[in-house]
PDB file of C-alpha atoms in Angstrom:
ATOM      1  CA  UNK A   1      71.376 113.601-154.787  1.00  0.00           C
ATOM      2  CA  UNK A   2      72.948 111.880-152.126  1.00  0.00           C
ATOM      3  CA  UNK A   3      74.538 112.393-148.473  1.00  0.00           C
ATOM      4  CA  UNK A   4      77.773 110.452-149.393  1.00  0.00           C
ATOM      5  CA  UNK A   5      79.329 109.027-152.694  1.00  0.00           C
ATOM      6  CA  UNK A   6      82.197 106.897-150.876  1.00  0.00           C
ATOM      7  CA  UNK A   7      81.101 103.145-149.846  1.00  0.00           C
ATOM      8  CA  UNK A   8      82.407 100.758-147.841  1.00  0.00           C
ATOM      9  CA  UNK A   9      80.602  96.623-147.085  1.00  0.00           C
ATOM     10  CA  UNK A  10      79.051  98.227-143.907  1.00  0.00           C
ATOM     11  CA  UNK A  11      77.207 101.037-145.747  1.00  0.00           C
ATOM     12  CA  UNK A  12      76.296  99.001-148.589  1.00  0.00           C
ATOM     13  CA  UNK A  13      75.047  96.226-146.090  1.00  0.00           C
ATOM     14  CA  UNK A  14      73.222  98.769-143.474  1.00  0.00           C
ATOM     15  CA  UNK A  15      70.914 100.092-146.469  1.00  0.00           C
ATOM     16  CA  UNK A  16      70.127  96.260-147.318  1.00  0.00           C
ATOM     17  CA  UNK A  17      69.699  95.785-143.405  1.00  0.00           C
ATOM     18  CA  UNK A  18      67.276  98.942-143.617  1.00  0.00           C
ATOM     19  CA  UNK A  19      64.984  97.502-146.097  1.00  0.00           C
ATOM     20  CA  UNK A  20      65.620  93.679-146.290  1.00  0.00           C
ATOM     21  CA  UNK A  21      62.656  92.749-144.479  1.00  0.00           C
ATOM     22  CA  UNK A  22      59.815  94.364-146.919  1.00  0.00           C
ATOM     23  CA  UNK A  23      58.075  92.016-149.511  1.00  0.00           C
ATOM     24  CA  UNK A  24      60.062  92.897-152.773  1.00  0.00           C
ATOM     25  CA  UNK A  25      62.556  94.624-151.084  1.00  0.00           C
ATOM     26  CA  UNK A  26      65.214  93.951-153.857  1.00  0.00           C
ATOM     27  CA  UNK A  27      64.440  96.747-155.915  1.00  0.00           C
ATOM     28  CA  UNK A  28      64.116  99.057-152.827  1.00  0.00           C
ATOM     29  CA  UNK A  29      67.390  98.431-151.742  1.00  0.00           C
ATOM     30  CA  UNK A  30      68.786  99.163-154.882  1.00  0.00           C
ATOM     31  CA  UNK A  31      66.752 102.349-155.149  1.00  0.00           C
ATOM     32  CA  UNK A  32      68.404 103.081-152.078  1.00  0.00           C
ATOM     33  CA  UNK A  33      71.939 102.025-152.568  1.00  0.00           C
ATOM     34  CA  UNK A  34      71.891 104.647-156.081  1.00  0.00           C
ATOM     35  CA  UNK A  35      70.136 107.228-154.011  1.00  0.00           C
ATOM     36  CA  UNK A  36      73.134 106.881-151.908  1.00  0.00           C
ATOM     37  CA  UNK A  37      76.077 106.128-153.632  1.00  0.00           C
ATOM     38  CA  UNK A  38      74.941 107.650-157.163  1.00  0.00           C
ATOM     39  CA  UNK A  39      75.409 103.736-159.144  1.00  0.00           C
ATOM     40  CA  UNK A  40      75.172 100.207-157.060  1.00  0.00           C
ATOM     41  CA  UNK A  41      78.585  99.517-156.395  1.00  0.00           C
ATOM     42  CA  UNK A  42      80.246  96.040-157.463  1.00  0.00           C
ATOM     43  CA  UNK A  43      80.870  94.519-153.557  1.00  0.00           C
ATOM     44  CA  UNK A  44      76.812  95.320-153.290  1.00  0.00           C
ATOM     45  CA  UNK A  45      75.677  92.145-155.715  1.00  0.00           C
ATOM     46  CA  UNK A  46      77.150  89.380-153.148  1.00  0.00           C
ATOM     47  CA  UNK A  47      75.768  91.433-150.118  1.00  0.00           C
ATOM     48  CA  UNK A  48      72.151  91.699-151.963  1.00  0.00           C
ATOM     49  CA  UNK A  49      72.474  88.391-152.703  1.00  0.00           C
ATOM     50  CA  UNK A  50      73.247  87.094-149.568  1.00  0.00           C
ATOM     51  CA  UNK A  51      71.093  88.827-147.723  1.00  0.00           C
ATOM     52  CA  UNK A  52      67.764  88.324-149.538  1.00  0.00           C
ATOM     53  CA  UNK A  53      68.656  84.511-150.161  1.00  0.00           C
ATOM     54  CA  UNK A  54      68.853  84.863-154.291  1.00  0.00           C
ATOM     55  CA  UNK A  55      72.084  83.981-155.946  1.00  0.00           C
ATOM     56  CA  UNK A  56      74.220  86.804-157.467  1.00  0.00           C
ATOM     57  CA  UNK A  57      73.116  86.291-161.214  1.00  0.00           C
ATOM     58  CA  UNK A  58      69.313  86.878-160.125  1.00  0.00           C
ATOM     59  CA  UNK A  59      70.511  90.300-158.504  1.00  0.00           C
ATOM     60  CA  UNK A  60      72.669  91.069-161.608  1.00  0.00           C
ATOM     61  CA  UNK A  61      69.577  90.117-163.627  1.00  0.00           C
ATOM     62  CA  UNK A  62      67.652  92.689-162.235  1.00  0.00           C
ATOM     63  CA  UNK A  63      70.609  95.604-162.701  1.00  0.00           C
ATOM     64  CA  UNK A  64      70.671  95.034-166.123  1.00  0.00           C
ATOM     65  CA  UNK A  65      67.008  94.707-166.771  1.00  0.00           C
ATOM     66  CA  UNK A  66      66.471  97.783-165.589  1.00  0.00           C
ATOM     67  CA  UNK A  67      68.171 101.136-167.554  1.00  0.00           C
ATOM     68  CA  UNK A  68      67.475 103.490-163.998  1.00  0.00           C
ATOM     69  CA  UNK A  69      69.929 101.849-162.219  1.00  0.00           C
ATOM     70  CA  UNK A  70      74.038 102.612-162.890  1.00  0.00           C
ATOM     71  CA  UNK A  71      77.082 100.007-162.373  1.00  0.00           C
ATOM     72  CA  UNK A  72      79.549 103.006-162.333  1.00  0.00           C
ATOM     73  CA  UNK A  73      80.009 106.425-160.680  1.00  0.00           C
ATOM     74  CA  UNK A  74      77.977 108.902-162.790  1.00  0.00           C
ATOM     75  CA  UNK A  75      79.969 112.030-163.697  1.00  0.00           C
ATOM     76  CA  UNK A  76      79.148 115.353-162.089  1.00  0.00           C
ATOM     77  CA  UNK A  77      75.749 115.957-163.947  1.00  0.00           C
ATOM     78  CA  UNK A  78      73.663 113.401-165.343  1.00  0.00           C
ATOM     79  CA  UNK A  79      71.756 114.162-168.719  1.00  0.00           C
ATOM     80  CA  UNK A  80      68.760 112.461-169.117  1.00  0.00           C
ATOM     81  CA  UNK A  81      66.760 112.979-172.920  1.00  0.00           C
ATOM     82  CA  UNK A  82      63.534 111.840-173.045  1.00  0.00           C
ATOM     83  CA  UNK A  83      62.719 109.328-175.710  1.00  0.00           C
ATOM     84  CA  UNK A  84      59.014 108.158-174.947  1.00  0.00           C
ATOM     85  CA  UNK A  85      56.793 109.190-178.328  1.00  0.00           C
ATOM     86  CA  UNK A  86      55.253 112.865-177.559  1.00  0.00           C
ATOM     87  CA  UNK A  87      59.043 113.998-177.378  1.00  0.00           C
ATOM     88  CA  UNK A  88      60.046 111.998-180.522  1.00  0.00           C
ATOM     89  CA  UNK A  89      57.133 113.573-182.009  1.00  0.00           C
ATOM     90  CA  UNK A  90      58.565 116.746-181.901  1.00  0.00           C
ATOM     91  CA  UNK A  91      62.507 116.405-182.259  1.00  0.00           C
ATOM     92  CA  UNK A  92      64.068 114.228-179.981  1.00  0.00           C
ATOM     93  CA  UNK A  93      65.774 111.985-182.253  1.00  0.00           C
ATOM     94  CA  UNK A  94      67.602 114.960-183.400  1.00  0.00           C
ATOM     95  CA  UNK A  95      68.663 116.378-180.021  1.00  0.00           C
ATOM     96  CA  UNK A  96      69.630 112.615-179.145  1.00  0.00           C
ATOM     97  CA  UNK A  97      71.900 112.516-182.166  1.00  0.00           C
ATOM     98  CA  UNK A  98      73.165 116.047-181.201  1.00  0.00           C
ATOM     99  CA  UNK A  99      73.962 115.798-177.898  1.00  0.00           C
ATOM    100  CA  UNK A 100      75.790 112.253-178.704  1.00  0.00           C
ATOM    101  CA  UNK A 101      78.179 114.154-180.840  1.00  0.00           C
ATOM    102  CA  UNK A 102      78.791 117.003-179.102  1.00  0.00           C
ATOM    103  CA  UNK A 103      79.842 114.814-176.021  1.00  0.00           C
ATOM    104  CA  UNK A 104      81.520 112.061-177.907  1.00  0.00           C
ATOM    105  CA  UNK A 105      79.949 109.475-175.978  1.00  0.00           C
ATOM    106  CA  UNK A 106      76.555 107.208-176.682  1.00  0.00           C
ATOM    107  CA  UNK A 107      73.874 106.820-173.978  1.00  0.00           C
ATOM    108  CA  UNK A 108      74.666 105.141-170.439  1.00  0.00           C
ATOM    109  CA  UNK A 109      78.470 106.740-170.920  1.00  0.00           C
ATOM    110  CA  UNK A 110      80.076 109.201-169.129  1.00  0.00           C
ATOM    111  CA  UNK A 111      82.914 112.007-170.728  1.00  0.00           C
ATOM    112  CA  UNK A 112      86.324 111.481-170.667  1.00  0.00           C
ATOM    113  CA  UNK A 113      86.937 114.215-168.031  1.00  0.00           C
ATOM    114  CA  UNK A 114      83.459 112.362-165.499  1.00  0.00           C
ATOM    115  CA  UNK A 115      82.091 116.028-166.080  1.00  0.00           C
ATOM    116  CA  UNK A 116      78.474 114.725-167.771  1.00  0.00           C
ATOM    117  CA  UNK A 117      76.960 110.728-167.865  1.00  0.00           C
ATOM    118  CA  UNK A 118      74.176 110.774-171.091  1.00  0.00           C
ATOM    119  CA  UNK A 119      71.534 108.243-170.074  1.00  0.00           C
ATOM    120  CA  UNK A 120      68.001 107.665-171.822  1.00  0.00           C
ATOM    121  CA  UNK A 121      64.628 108.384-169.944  1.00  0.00           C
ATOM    122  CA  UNK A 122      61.096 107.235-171.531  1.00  0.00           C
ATOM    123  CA  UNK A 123      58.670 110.047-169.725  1.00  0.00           C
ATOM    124  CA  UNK A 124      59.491 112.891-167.935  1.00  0.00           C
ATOM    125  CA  UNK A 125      56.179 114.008-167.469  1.00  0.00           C
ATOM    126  CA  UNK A 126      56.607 116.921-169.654  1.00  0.00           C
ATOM    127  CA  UNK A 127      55.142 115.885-172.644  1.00  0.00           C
ATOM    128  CA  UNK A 128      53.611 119.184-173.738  1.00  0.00           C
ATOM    129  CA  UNK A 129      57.051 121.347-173.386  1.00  0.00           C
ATOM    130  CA  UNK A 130      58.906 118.338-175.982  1.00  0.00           C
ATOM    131  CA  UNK A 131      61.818 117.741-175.955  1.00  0.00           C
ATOM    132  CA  UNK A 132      62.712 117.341-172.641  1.00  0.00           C
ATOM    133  CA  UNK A 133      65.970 116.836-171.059  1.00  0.00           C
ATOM    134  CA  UNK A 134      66.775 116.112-166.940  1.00  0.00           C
ATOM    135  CA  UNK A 135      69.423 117.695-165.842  1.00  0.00           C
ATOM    136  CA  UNK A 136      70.269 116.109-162.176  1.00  0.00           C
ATOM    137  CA  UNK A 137      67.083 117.101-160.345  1.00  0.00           C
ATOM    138  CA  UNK A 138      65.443 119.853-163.257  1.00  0.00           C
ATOM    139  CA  UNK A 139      63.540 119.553-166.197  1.00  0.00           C
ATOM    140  CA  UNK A 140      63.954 121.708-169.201  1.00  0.00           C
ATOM    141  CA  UNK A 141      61.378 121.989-172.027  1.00  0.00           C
ATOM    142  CA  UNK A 142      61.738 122.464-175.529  1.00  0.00           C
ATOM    143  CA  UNK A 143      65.065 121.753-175.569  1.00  0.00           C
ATOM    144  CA  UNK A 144      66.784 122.766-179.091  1.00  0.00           C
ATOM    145  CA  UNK A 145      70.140 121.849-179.853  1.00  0.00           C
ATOM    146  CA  UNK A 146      71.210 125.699-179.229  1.00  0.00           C
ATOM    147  CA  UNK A 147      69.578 125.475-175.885  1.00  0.00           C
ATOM    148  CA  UNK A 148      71.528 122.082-175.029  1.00  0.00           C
ATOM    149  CA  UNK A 149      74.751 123.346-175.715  1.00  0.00           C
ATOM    150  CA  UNK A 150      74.031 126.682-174.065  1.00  0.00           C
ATOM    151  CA  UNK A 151      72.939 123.908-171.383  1.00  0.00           C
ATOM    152  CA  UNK A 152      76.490 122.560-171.562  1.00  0.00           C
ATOM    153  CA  UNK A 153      78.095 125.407-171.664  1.00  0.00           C
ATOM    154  CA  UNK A 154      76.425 126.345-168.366  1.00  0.00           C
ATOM    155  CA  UNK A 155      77.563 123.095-166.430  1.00  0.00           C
ATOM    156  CA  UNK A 156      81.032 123.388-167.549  1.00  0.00           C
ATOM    157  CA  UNK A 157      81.808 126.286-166.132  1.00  0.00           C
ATOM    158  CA  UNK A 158      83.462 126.622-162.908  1.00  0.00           C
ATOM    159  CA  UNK A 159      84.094 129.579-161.131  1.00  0.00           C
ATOM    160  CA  UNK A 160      87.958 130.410-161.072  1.00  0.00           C
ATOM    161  CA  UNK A 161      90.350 130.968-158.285  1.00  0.00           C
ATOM    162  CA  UNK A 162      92.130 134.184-158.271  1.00  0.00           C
ATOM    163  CA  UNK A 163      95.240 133.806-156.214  1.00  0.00           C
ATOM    164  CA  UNK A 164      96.621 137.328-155.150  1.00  0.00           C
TER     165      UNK A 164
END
């Protein structure tokens, strides 16, 4: 997803240097700074701001307005359930209320351990296979609530270490 998760002011502020200079380029540079980092980290809203000339509530505005973009590390893999109408239409409400239980957490959280972050998508182009669910970069169709938890139970695993 990205080269590097760790951050520092320079990073943050050579993506904004990268891209400051295109018309709109607020919502590039935050594209950029979650393609990066995985979420837009807290020192980047005074560096955005700065930089573009808008105050810091304008670029906070825009964070929140917009559900893509994270204010915290995701966990390891990010869920995505598609809610937009052909998936609904076919059992997505259900899944939504399944998966929320089996992780114990409601969308735009992440698990207790930072193993999986639920977040809501409207379209993931896969409106025929309904429901859909992204998991990091792949899209599953049909998704039951069997096939999510054998979905889970497939991104919790982690190989062991045998120590001789």
């Amino acid at each position: 997803m990205n080269e590097s998760r760790e951050w520092s002011s320079q990073s943050i502020q050579a993506e904004i240097n990268a891209l400051r200079h295109k018309p709109g380029a607020l919502l590039p540079i935050l594209h950029a700074l979650q393609d990066r980092f995985g979420f837009i980290p807290p020192d980047a809203v005074p560096l955005i701001a700065e930089s573009l000339q808008l105050t810091s509530a304008e670029v906070h505005g825009v964070i929140s307005f917009y559900h893509h973009f994270r204010t915290a590390p995701p966990g390891r893999h990010v869920v995505q359930i598609c809610r937009a109408e052909a998936c609904q239409a076919v059992g997505a409400r259900q899944l939504e209320a399944h998966a929320k239980a089996r992780l114990g957490i409601d969308y735009h959280q992440t698990t207790s351990d930072r193993d999986i972050t639920l977040e809501a998508v409207y379209c993931l182009g896969n409106c025929a296979c309904g429901p859909s669910v992204r998991v990091d970069n792949g899209v599953c169709g049909r998704v039951t609530p069997e096939a999510f938890d054998a979905l889970l139970d497939e991104l919790q695993t982690r190989p062991l270490e045998v120590i001789a």
